[in-house]
Coordinates of C-alpha atoms in Angstrom, one line a residue:
M29 CA 87.3 200.8 -37.9
I30 CA 84.0 199.5 -39.3
P31 CA 81.2 198.7 -36.9
M32 CA 81.5 195.1 -35.6
T33 CA 77.9 194.6 -36.7
E34 CA 79.2 194.9 -40.4
L35 CA 81.8 192.2 -39.9
A36 CA 79.3 190.0 -38.1
A37 CA 76.8 190.4 -40.9
F38 CA 79.6 189.4 -43.4
L39 CA 80.5 186.3 -41.4
K40 CA 76.8 185.3 -41.2
A41 CA 76.4 185.6 -44.9
H42 CA 79.3 183.3 -46.0
D43 CA 80.6 179.8 -45.2
D44 CA 83.6 177.4 -45.6
Y45 CA 86.1 179.4 -43.6
A46 CA 89.8 179.3 -43.3
L47 CA 91.0 181.5 -40.4
F48 CA 94.6 182.7 -40.9
G49 CA 97.1 183.6 -38.2
H50 CA 100.5 185.1 -38.8
I51 CA 104.0 183.7 -39.1
N52 CA 105.4 182.5 -35.8
P53 CA 101.9 182.6 -34.2
D54 CA 101.7 183.9 -30.7
G55 CA 99.0 183.4 -28.1
D56 CA 96.8 186.2 -29.5
A57 CA 96.8 184.9 -33.1
A58 CA 96.4 181.3 -32.2
G59 CA 93.8 182.0 -29.5
C60 CA 91.6 184.3 -31.6
C61 CA 91.7 182.0 -34.6
I62 CA 90.7 178.9 -32.6
A63 CA 88.0 180.7 -30.6
L64 CA 86.5 182.4 -33.7
A65 CA 86.6 179.1 -35.7
K66 CA 84.7 177.4 -32.8
A67 CA 82.2 180.3 -32.9
L68 CA 81.6 179.9 -36.6
R69 CA 81.2 176.1 -36.2
K70 CA 78.6 176.7 -33.5
M71 CA 76.7 178.7 -36.1
G72 CA 76.6 175.7 -38.3
K73 CA 79.4 176.7 -40.6
R74 CA 82.5 174.9 -41.7
A75 CA 85.8 176.4 -40.4
F76 CA 89.4 175.5 -39.8
V77 CA 92.5 177.4 -38.7
Y78 CA 95.6 177.9 -40.7
L79 CA 98.7 178.7 -38.6
P80 CA 102.1 178.9 -40.5
G81 CA 104.3 176.4 -38.9
G82 CA 101.4 175.0 -36.8
L83 CA 100.4 175.5 -33.2
P84 CA 103.5 176.4 -31.1
E85 CA 104.5 173.7 -28.7
M86 CA 103.8 175.9 -25.6
Y87 CA 100.1 176.0 -26.6
K88 CA 99.7 172.3 -27.3
V89 CA 98.9 171.6 -23.7
F90 CA 95.6 173.4 -24.1
D91 CA 92.7 171.5 -25.6
H92 CA 91.0 172.4 -28.8
T93 CA 88.4 170.8 -31.0
V94 CA 89.1 173.0 -34.1
E95 CA 91.3 171.5 -36.8
I96 CA 94.6 173.4 -37.3
A97 CA 96.3 173.2 -40.7
D98 CA 99.9 174.3 -41.3
G99 CA 100.6 173.3 -44.8
R100 CA 98.9 172.5 -48.2
N101 CA 96.8 169.6 -46.9
L102 CA 93.7 171.4 -46.0
P103 CA 90.5 169.8 -44.6
F104 CA 88.5 171.4 -47.4
A105 CA 88.8 174.1 -50.0
P106 CA 87.9 177.4 -48.3
R107 CA 85.6 179.9 -49.9
T108 CA 86.0 182.6 -47.3
G109 CA 89.3 183.7 -45.9
F110 CA 89.4 185.4 -42.5
S111 CA 92.7 187.0 -41.5
V112 CA 93.0 187.4 -37.7
D113 CA 95.8 189.4 -35.9
V114 CA 97.8 189.7 -39.2
S115 CA 99.2 193.1 -39.8
E116 CA 99.8 192.7 -43.5
P117 CA 99.2 189.9 -46.1
N118 CA 102.8 188.6 -46.3
R119 CA 102.7 187.9 -42.6
M120 CA 100.5 184.9 -43.4
G121 CA 103.5 183.2 -45.0
A122 CA 102.4 180.4 -47.3
G123 CA 98.8 181.0 -46.2
Q124 CA 98.7 184.2 -48.2
Q125 CA 98.2 182.4 -51.5
I126 CA 95.3 180.4 -50.0
F127 CA 93.8 183.6 -48.5
D128 CA 94.1 185.4 -51.9
G129 CA 92.4 182.5 -53.6
C130 CA 89.3 182.7 -51.5
A131 CA 86.2 184.2 -53.1
H132 CA 85.5 186.4 -50.0
R133 CA 88.0 187.9 -47.5
A134 CA 87.7 189.6 -44.1
V135 CA 90.2 191.1 -41.7
L136 CA 90.1 191.4 -37.9
D137 CA 93.2 193.1 -36.4
H138 CA 94.6 195.4 -33.7
H139 CA 97.7 196.6 -35.6
A140 CA 97.4 200.3 -36.4
T141 CA 99.7 199.8 -39.4
N142 CA 97.3 197.3 -41.0
P143 CA 96.6 198.6 -44.6
G144 CA 93.2 196.8 -44.9
F145 CA 93.3 193.9 -47.3
G146 CA 89.8 192.4 -47.2
E147 CA 86.3 193.2 -48.4
V148 CA 85.5 193.9 -44.7
C149 CA 88.2 195.1 -42.4
A150 CA 87.7 195.6 -38.6
V151 CA 91.0 197.2 -37.3
D152 CA 91.4 198.8 -33.9
G153 CA 94.9 199.9 -33.3
E154 CA 94.1 200.9 -29.7
A155 CA 93.1 197.4 -28.6
A156 CA 95.7 195.7 -26.3
A157 CA 95.0 192.4 -28.0
C158 CA 93.1 191.1 -31.0
G159 CA 91.4 189.0 -28.3
E160 CA 89.4 192.1 -27.3
L161 CA 88.0 192.4 -30.7
A162 CA 87.3 188.7 -31.0
V163 CA 85.2 188.8 -27.8
A164 CA 83.2 191.7 -29.1
L165 CA 82.7 189.9 -32.4
I166 CA 81.5 186.7 -30.8
R167 CA 79.1 188.7 -28.8
E168 CA 77.8 190.4 -32.0
L169 CA 77.4 187.1 -33.7
G170 CA 75.1 186.0 -30.9
V171 CA 77.2 182.9 -30.0
E172 CA 77.5 181.9 -26.4
M173 CA 81.1 181.6 -25.3
D174 CA 81.9 178.1 -24.0
P175 CA 84.9 177.1 -21.8
E176 CA 87.1 176.2 -24.8
M177 CA 86.6 179.5 -26.5
A178 CA 87.0 181.3 -23.1
Q179 CA 90.3 179.5 -22.6
W180 CA 91.8 180.6 -25.9
L181 CA 90.5 184.1 -25.8
Y182 CA 92.0 184.5 -22.3
I183 CA 95.3 183.3 -23.6
A184 CA 95.0 185.9 -26.4
L185 CA 94.3 188.7 -24.0
C186 CA 96.8 187.7 -21.4
T187 CA 99.8 187.2 -23.7
D188 CA 99.4 190.3 -25.8
S189 CA 98.7 192.7 -23.0
G190 CA 101.7 191.5 -20.9
R191 CA 99.4 189.9 -18.3
F192 CA 97.3 193.1 -18.4
G193 CA 100.4 195.1 -17.5
F194 CA 101.3 196.9 -20.8
S195 CA 100.2 200.5 -21.4
S196 CA 97.9 199.4 -24.1
T197 CA 95.7 197.7 -21.5
R198 CA 92.4 199.5 -21.2
A199 CA 89.0 199.0 -19.7
E200 CA 87.8 197.0 -22.7
T201 CA 90.7 194.6 -22.2
L202 CA 89.7 193.8 -18.7
E203 CA 86.0 193.6 -19.6
A204 CA 86.9 191.0 -22.2
A205 CA 88.9 189.1 -19.7
A206 CA 86.0 189.2 -17.3
A207 CA 83.7 187.7 -20.0
C208 CA 86.2 184.8 -20.4
L209 CA 86.2 184.1 -16.7
Q210 CA 82.4 184.1 -16.6
A211 CA 82.4 181.6 -19.5
G212 CA 84.8 179.2 -17.6
A213 CA 88.4 180.2 -18.4
D214 CA 90.8 178.6 -15.9
V215 CA 93.0 181.5 -15.0
D216 CA 95.3 179.6 -12.7
G217 CA 95.8 176.7 -15.1
I218 CA 96.4 179.0 -18.0
T219 CA 98.9 181.3 -16.3
R220 CA 100.7 178.4 -14.7
Q221 CA 101.3 176.8 -18.1
L222 CA 102.3 180.1 -19.8
Y223 CA 104.3 181.8 -17.1
R224 CA 105.2 179.4 -14.3
T225 CA 106.3 176.5 -16.4
R226 CA 109.3 176.6 -18.6
S227 CA 111.2 173.9 -20.6
E228 CA 114.8 173.1 -19.9
G229 CA 115.7 174.2 -23.4
R230 CA 114.0 177.6 -23.1
T231 CA 115.7 178.2 -19.7
R232 CA 119.1 177.4 -21.1
L233 CA 118.4 179.6 -24.2
L234 CA 117.4 182.5 -22.0
G235 CA 120.7 182.2 -20.2
L236 CA 122.8 182.1 -23.4
V237 CA 121.0 185.1 -25.0
L238 CA 121.1 187.3 -21.9
A239 CA 124.8 186.5 -21.2
G240 CA 125.6 188.3 -24.5
L241 CA 123.4 191.4 -24.1
E242 CA 125.0 194.8 -25.0
M243 CA 124.1 198.4 -24.3
N244 CA 125.0 201.8 -25.7
A245 CA 127.1 204.3 -23.6
E246 CA 124.0 206.1 -22.4
K247 CA 122.4 202.8 -21.2
T248 CA 119.2 203.8 -23.1
M249 CA 119.4 201.0 -25.7
C250 CA 119.9 197.3 -25.2
W251 CA 120.2 194.5 -27.7
A252 CA 121.1 190.8 -27.8
R253 CA 121.6 188.1 -30.4
L254 CA 120.0 184.7 -30.9
T255 CA 121.9 182.4 -33.2
D256 CA 121.3 178.9 -34.6
D257 CA 124.2 177.7 -32.6
M258 CA 122.5 178.9 -29.3
L259 CA 119.4 177.0 -30.2
S260 CA 121.4 173.9 -30.8
R261 CA 123.5 174.3 -27.6
A262 CA 120.4 174.9 -25.5
N263 CA 118.4 172.1 -27.3
A264 CA 115.7 174.7 -27.6
L265 CA 112.9 175.2 -30.1
R266 CA 112.7 178.3 -32.4
E267 CA 109.5 179.4 -30.5
D268 CA 111.4 179.4 -27.2
N269 CA 112.6 182.9 -28.0
E270 CA 109.2 184.4 -27.3
G271 CA 109.4 187.1 -24.6
I272 CA 113.1 187.1 -24.2
V273 CA 113.3 190.7 -25.6
N274 CA 111.2 191.9 -22.7
Y275 CA 114.0 191.0 -20.3
L276 CA 116.2 193.6 -22.1
L277 CA 113.6 196.3 -21.9
E278 CA 113.1 195.7 -18.2
I279 CA 116.7 196.9 -17.4
R280 CA 116.4 200.2 -15.6
G281 CA 116.9 203.2 -17.9
V282 CA 116.5 201.3 -21.2
Q283 CA 114.0 202.9 -23.6
F284 CA 114.7 200.7 -26.7
A285 CA 115.4 197.0 -26.8
C286 CA 115.8 194.5 -29.6
L287 CA 116.5 190.8 -30.1
A288 CA 118.3 189.9 -33.4
E289 CA 117.4 186.4 -34.4
E290 CA 119.6 184.7 -37.0
R291 CA 117.5 183.2 -39.9
G292 CA 120.2 181.6 -42.1
S293 CA 123.2 183.5 -43.3
V294 CA 121.5 186.4 -45.0
Q295 CA 118.3 187.1 -43.0
T296 CA 117.7 188.5 -39.6
K297 CA 114.4 188.8 -37.7
F298 CA 114.0 191.4 -35.0
S299 CA 111.7 191.7 -32.0
L300 CA 111.5 195.4 -31.0
R301 CA 110.3 196.9 -27.7
S302 CA 110.2 200.4 -26.3
K303 CA 109.1 202.6 -23.4
G304 CA 109.4 206.2 -22.4
G305 CA 107.4 207.6 -25.4
L306 CA 109.3 206.0 -28.3
D307 CA 106.9 204.7 -30.9
V308 CA 109.0 201.7 -32.0
A309 CA 106.6 200.7 -34.8
R310 CA 106.4 204.2 -36.5
D311 CA 110.0 205.3 -35.8
V312 CA 112.0 202.1 -36.2
A313 CA 110.0 199.1 -37.7
V314 CA 108.1 200.9 -40.4
P315 CA 111.1 202.8 -41.9
L316 CA 112.8 199.4 -42.2
G317 CA 109.9 197.7 -43.8
G318 CA 108.3 196.2 -40.7
G319 CA 105.3 197.1 -38.5
G320 CA 103.5 196.5 -35.2
H321 CA 102.5 198.5 -32.2
A322 CA 103.8 201.7 -30.5
C323 CA 105.7 199.7 -27.9
A324 CA 106.1 196.3 -29.6
A325 CA 107.0 195.7 -33.2
G326 CA 109.0 193.6 -35.5
V327 CA 110.9 193.6 -38.8
T328 CA 112.9 191.1 -40.9
L329 CA 115.9 192.3 -42.9
N330 CA 117.5 190.3 -45.7
L331 CA 121.0 191.0 -44.3
P332 CA 123.5 189.1 -42.2
M333 CA 123.0 189.6 -38.5
E334 CA 125.7 192.1 -37.8
D335 CA 124.8 194.3 -40.8
A336 CA 121.1 194.1 -40.0
L337 CA 121.7 194.9 -36.3
Q338 CA 123.6 198.0 -37.2
A339 CA 120.8 199.2 -39.5
V340 CA 118.3 198.7 -36.7
L341 CA 120.4 200.4 -34.0
R342 CA 121.2 203.4 -36.2
T343 CA 117.4 203.9 -36.9
A344 CA 116.6 203.5 -33.2
E345 CA 119.4 205.8 -32.1
A346 CA 118.1 208.5 -34.5
A347 CA 114.6 208.0 -33.2
L348 CA 115.6 208.4 -29.6
K349 CA 117.7 211.5 -30.4
N350 CA 114.7 213.0 -32.2
L351 CA 112.5 212.2 -29.2
Q352 CA 114.9 213.8 -26.8
E353 CA 115.0 217.0 -28.9
Q354 CA 111.3 217.3 -28.8
E355 CA 111.1 217.1 -25.0

């Protein structure tokens, strides 16, 4: 990882920013992009956020003053592209073409698999959330964090660290969260909206998906399917699947869990989770063309659901067997 001072110097030297999050933006991507764009604007620079598909419905309850684009109608032609929490260029979706067209490009990320695709790349695969790095960067930029920035950075930290409960949580994660609290983040309001409020559609979808979960004979692997029909029956949004895979991993004895999500007839998207020492990014996602973190990763296969699911399960089964042989 380059020193944060180098990235800060790069950002100070340029202007007209588009900040890019990844496809199906989560709290970390959206939160970091919005907070960093606000920081750049406080420095007197022009900046907007590009989120493929727009800001997810669950985050629209939180106020923001930064413009968020989701298509080709941009507020201005950006000269500097800033990729945030994006593990590889194609994860920007349609935004990749805009990013590639910028005269200057920078990357801030916490995915260890990030290949580095900017002039300046700050990547820390040990960080629990990109929010950690964003807090450090804002500090290096000399910008005072305001309540709006604190709100979004706390969302970033809280969501990607599993409410500060994942093994990736470290002292820097909590220090960053403390900085957000000091700057005015409403912890009760944020966590109430994110974790203690759920739409009827998401609740019904959760029931449909979990009712069909399956496990291997050893009860070390668990998987479930999410189909277009389930979304329709539950009257749920696509984004309502966020976090469902964690329920599978929470079953006692399970070391690998995946949620297979139908994306048309010939494409399947997977959310992968692991515990007990299995590196689900290195041993399952990457061999299949995906990426992510040691305990949380993803991959999309251009195969019908059942064929894709068998490919993922075979890879995971082999990885678990190899892990057991090493113990």
